[in-house]
């Protein structure tokens, strides 16, 4: 019997309509377009507006489009994993809200939280359900409404983050395509440098925590940058080395879109030309769990069956990792 691998058989994405430009941010905090662009590579980001709109309202359109593209009936989905740092609510899981909204009545679902590495962790997890032979159709979602936890008076964070997300379908493959290898890591000693101070069980919400603006993402940029450059570059080089890949063998690097300089450093370490690096940070900023599926969605028509892809991410916590996969289908 041929070995079963988990292959991506479809990808979709969704971004809100509202565009928050660097020019508009100049009216909110002391910054300017040149300062933001030179340090991050970001020109604009999307923001989900409207009362009662949460991460599920980003994920549901992406999943519906995914089902349409892959000719999948909602009731055929076995499992849906939602990687998110900004769930609609503490409970129920955003995954459960998504499955209900799309009509996936036979699927079980749960959320996975690993900050910006969430989609990678969820993809690796979902692949195991396919490889074991237990399930045939697994949907992996990466989506975040970062505007809900960003302080728009804090220049260190408000310039970086945006809202958006995407979804992929995982199905069994016996031709050698799909996920080949993964390296996933975490180190909780990095928590002080990128975290939310209040809102969890350690420090529940009070009038004092709200007044102290402790329900927003807090980041020490220099420390995070230093760890991210090393983490993403090291793990990407490691997964190439142990799978005997050179820069020439890799068709695409699919990097988490946190900072253009981090992406460039990772590509350099891998020996990749810029033409082989997926990049959309200038349009969407850092959508946390949403960046990698959004890249796959935007570049889908450039991917060819058999292409070697390296997916790499680094997130708060700290969390980081890389996945090596062989693309399973040609553009349609």
XYZ file of C-alpha atoms in Angstrom:
332
model
C 0.000 0.000 0.000
C 1.321 3.442 -0.941
C 2.123 5.866 1.832
C -0.626 8.407 2.464
C 0.421 12.054 2.595
C -1.740 15.101 3.269
C -1.942 17.302 0.185
C -3.394 20.767 -0.193
C -6.066 20.403 -2.887
C -7.480 23.930 -2.730
C -6.859 27.320 -1.183
C -8.930 30.449 -0.646
C -8.639 33.790 1.109
C -10.621 36.768 2.294
C -9.733 40.327 3.272
C -12.157 43.044 4.418
C -12.972 45.952 2.111
C -11.712 48.807 4.294
C -8.138 49.849 3.458
C -6.122 51.538 6.224
C -3.249 53.332 4.502
C -0.040 54.678 5.965
C -1.376 58.135 5.105
C -4.398 57.617 7.362
C -2.174 56.312 10.159
C -0.284 59.617 10.007
C -3.459 61.250 11.359
C -3.619 58.796 14.282
C -0.039 58.498 15.566
C 3.266 60.271 15.041
C 4.559 58.446 11.972
C 4.825 58.769 8.202
C 4.723 56.606 5.111
C 8.484 56.591 4.567
C 9.182 55.557 8.188
C 6.684 52.674 8.062
C 7.669 51.446 4.604
C 11.431 51.504 5.236
C 11.132 49.560 8.498
C 8.379 47.077 7.666
C 7.579 47.092 3.949
C 3.914 47.789 4.733
C 1.914 50.309 2.689
C -1.627 49.424 3.748
C -3.659 46.904 5.676
C -7.314 45.776 5.695
C -9.661 46.403 8.623
C -12.912 44.576 9.418
C -15.507 47.215 10.271
C -19.027 46.806 11.630
C -20.819 45.979 14.863
C -20.536 42.370 15.988
C -17.992 41.398 13.307
C -15.395 38.881 14.458
C -12.769 36.538 13.079
C -15.436 34.063 11.964
C -16.745 36.744 9.572
C -13.346 36.619 7.853
C -13.104 32.833 7.925
C -16.615 31.947 6.717
C -16.319 33.633 3.269
C -12.911 31.974 2.817
C -14.261 28.518 3.692
C -17.340 28.929 1.491
C -15.123 29.883 -1.443
C -12.835 26.918 -0.688
C -15.776 24.494 -0.778
C -16.914 25.957 -4.081
C -13.443 25.748 -5.655
C -12.899 22.131 -4.558
C -16.465 20.992 -5.356
C -16.902 19.906 -1.749
C -20.238 19.649 0.010
C -20.165 21.108 3.542
C -21.328 17.818 5.062
C -18.274 16.078 3.555
C -15.869 17.972 5.829
C -14.553 15.717 8.609
C -12.612 18.271 10.631
C -12.058 22.028 10.683
C -9.133 23.539 12.600
C -9.102 27.303 13.033
C -5.770 28.928 13.833
C -6.471 32.293 15.430
C -5.217 34.635 18.132
C -8.438 36.671 18.059
C -11.328 34.227 18.553
C -14.839 35.635 18.333
C -15.219 34.831 22.027
C -13.462 32.800 24.696
C -15.918 29.981 24.028
C -17.357 28.414 21.993
C -14.441 27.888 19.627
C -14.444 30.029 16.500
C -14.079 26.768 14.535
C -17.491 25.690 15.831
C -19.037 28.968 14.733
C -17.524 28.507 11.277
C -18.732 24.924 10.849
C -22.253 25.961 11.857
C -22.249 28.905 9.451
C -21.032 26.911 6.437
C -23.203 23.864 7.144
C -20.417 21.429 8.022
C -22.784 19.387 10.170
C -20.594 16.261 10.264
C -17.338 17.996 11.146
C -15.836 18.477 14.548
C -13.747 21.577 15.011
C -11.436 23.335 17.401
C -9.218 26.403 17.633
C -5.436 26.391 17.772
C -3.509 29.337 19.203
C 0.173 29.747 18.392
C 0.175 33.455 17.463
C 1.723 34.058 14.025
C 2.810 30.404 13.748
C -0.771 29.226 14.241
C -1.494 28.278 10.635
C 1.706 26.196 10.397
C 0.912 24.372 13.645
C -2.686 23.775 12.486
C -1.560 22.559 9.062
C 0.859 20.070 10.603
C -1.817 18.908 13.044
C -4.473 18.526 10.353
C -2.083 16.540 8.189
C -1.811 13.825 10.859
C -5.545 13.118 10.709
C -5.156 12.571 6.948
C -1.940 10.514 7.184
C -3.496 8.206 9.769
C -6.286 7.359 7.346
C -8.921 8.533 9.803
C -10.229 11.453 7.721
C -10.520 12.333 4.042
C -11.282 16.063 4.105
C -9.741 18.428 6.637
C -10.127 22.212 6.374
C -7.399 24.329 7.972
C -8.228 27.997 8.528
C -5.845 30.793 9.480
C -7.616 34.073 10.276
C -7.342 37.031 12.614
C -9.059 40.301 13.342
C -5.971 41.965 14.753
C -7.626 45.392 14.754
C -9.612 44.154 17.773
C -6.467 43.930 19.931
C -4.361 46.748 18.467
C -3.926 50.055 20.284
C -4.142 52.750 17.607
C -2.264 55.169 19.860
C 0.761 52.817 19.986
C 3.070 53.417 17.025
C 5.043 50.248 17.757
C 2.122 47.959 16.926
C -0.639 49.800 15.051
C 1.443 50.192 11.891
C 2.061 46.441 11.644
C -1.197 44.548 11.936
C -4.217 44.040 9.699
C -7.252 41.765 9.380
C -7.620 38.847 6.994
C -7.327 35.129 6.541
C -7.561 32.081 4.362
C -8.283 28.375 4.291
C -6.895 25.243 2.664
C -8.344 21.790 2.012
C -6.234 18.788 3.011
C -6.932 15.428 1.341
C -5.099 12.086 1.080
C -2.479 11.675 -1.641
C -0.572 8.511 -2.633
C 1.558 10.038 -5.405
C 4.118 11.612 -3.092
C 2.685 15.131 -3.134
C 1.639 17.146 -0.079
C 3.338 17.686 3.268
C 6.743 16.020 3.422
C 8.211 17.299 6.685
C 7.712 19.823 9.476
C 9.788 21.359 12.241
C 7.779 23.167 14.917
C 9.237 24.897 17.961
C 8.223 27.037 20.934
C 9.957 28.850 23.772
C 7.848 30.432 26.506
C 10.738 32.553 27.774
C 9.926 34.891 24.876
C 6.518 35.745 26.322
C 7.558 39.071 27.936
C 8.508 40.509 24.553
C 5.196 39.905 22.758
C 1.991 39.314 24.671
C -1.308 40.738 25.933
C -1.084 41.826 29.551
C -4.698 41.286 30.635
C -7.863 39.437 29.660
C -6.775 35.901 30.537
C -7.277 33.902 33.737
C -4.045 35.257 35.204
C -5.308 38.830 34.993
C -9.046 38.969 34.218
C -10.634 42.099 32.818
C -11.408 44.850 35.307
C -12.110 48.542 34.958
C -8.476 49.090 35.960
C -7.050 46.826 33.221
C -9.210 48.542 30.624
C -8.166 52.010 31.769
C -4.505 50.910 31.727
C -4.944 49.771 28.073
C -3.769 46.257 28.933
C -6.084 44.444 26.504
C -3.961 45.249 23.483
C -0.977 43.487 21.907
C 2.274 44.567 23.542
C 5.573 44.206 21.693
C 9.223 44.997 22.273
C 10.086 45.363 18.629
C 13.877 45.025 18.713
C 13.849 41.843 20.780
C 11.140 40.258 18.627
C 12.948 41.228 15.426
C 16.199 39.663 16.638
C 14.549 36.376 17.645
C 12.373 36.260 14.516
C 15.267 36.680 12.092
C 17.225 33.875 13.734
C 14.237 31.592 14.345
C 12.725 31.719 10.865
C 16.070 31.544 9.079
C 17.430 28.699 11.208
C 14.385 26.472 10.909
C 14.024 27.082 7.166
C 17.674 26.158 6.592
C 17.308 23.108 8.851
C 14.305 21.672 7.016
C 16.085 22.144 3.677
C 19.233 20.458 4.960
C 17.501 17.403 6.359
C 15.519 16.959 3.129
C 18.646 17.467 0.967
C 17.278 20.591 -0.740
C 19.254 23.486 -2.169
C 18.017 26.932 -3.122
C 17.668 25.703 -6.696
C 15.332 22.875 -5.606
C 12.904 25.226 -3.824
C 10.281 26.835 -6.059
C 8.822 29.138 -3.407
C 9.376 30.376 0.111
C 5.994 31.105 1.730
C 6.985 33.267 4.700
C 4.921 34.757 7.479
C 4.433 38.418 6.573
C 5.658 40.193 9.703
C 8.448 42.384 8.386
C 10.052 42.581 4.952
C 13.549 42.603 6.426
C 12.883 39.342 8.320
C 11.593 37.760 5.095
C 14.680 38.892 3.166
C 17.028 37.541 5.840
C 15.280 34.157 5.717
C 15.464 34.002 1.919
C 19.169 34.908 1.988
C 19.897 32.140 4.495
C 18.085 29.667 2.201
C 19.980 30.847 -0.880
C 16.796 31.993 -2.641
C 16.354 34.803 -5.157
C 13.673 37.394 -4.392
C 11.618 36.072 -7.318
C 11.023 32.873 -5.331
C 9.608 34.640 -2.267
C 5.873 35.169 -1.835
C 5.231 38.725 -0.662
C 2.027 40.633 0.051
C 2.955 42.432 3.279
C 2.745 45.768 1.432
C -1.011 45.223 0.885
C -2.175 43.470 4.047
C 0.419 43.978 6.780
C 0.692 41.244 9.400
C -2.585 39.305 9.611
C -0.995 36.866 12.113
C -2.517 33.414 11.418
C -3.797 34.667 8.077
C -0.548 35.571 6.312
C 0.537 32.201 4.895
C -2.854 31.096 3.520
C -3.311 34.580 2.024
C 0.042 34.183 0.244
C -0.920 30.753 -1.113
C -4.264 32.186 -2.269
C -2.686 35.110 -4.096
C 0.082 33.055 -5.721
C -2.016 29.958 -6.462
C -2.073 30.529 -10.222
C 1.751 30.580 -10.268
C 2.129 27.246 -8.481
C 2.779 24.059 -10.445
C 2.280 20.423 -9.524
C 5.441 19.101 -7.914
C 6.778 22.509 -6.813
C 8.790 22.375 -3.595
C 7.468 24.941 -1.092
C 8.922 25.927 2.269
C 6.421 27.547 4.633
C 8.005 29.423 7.535
C 6.685 31.496 10.427
C 7.606 33.107 13.736
C 5.162 34.296 16.376
C 4.674 35.567 19.913
C 5.226 33.146 22.701
C 7.711 32.508 21.096
C 6.572 30.019 18.463
C 8.194 29.244 15.137
C 8.509 26.549 12.518
C 8.770 25.430 8.907
C 6.898 22.974 6.696
C 8.196 21.394 3.505
C 5.507 20.390 1.015
C 5.179 19.380 -2.607
C 2.379 21.241 -4.372
C -0.273 18.789 -5.587
C -2.014 20.479 -8.543
C -1.509 22.764 -11.534
C -3.254 26.148 -11.950
C -6.831 25.892 -13.187
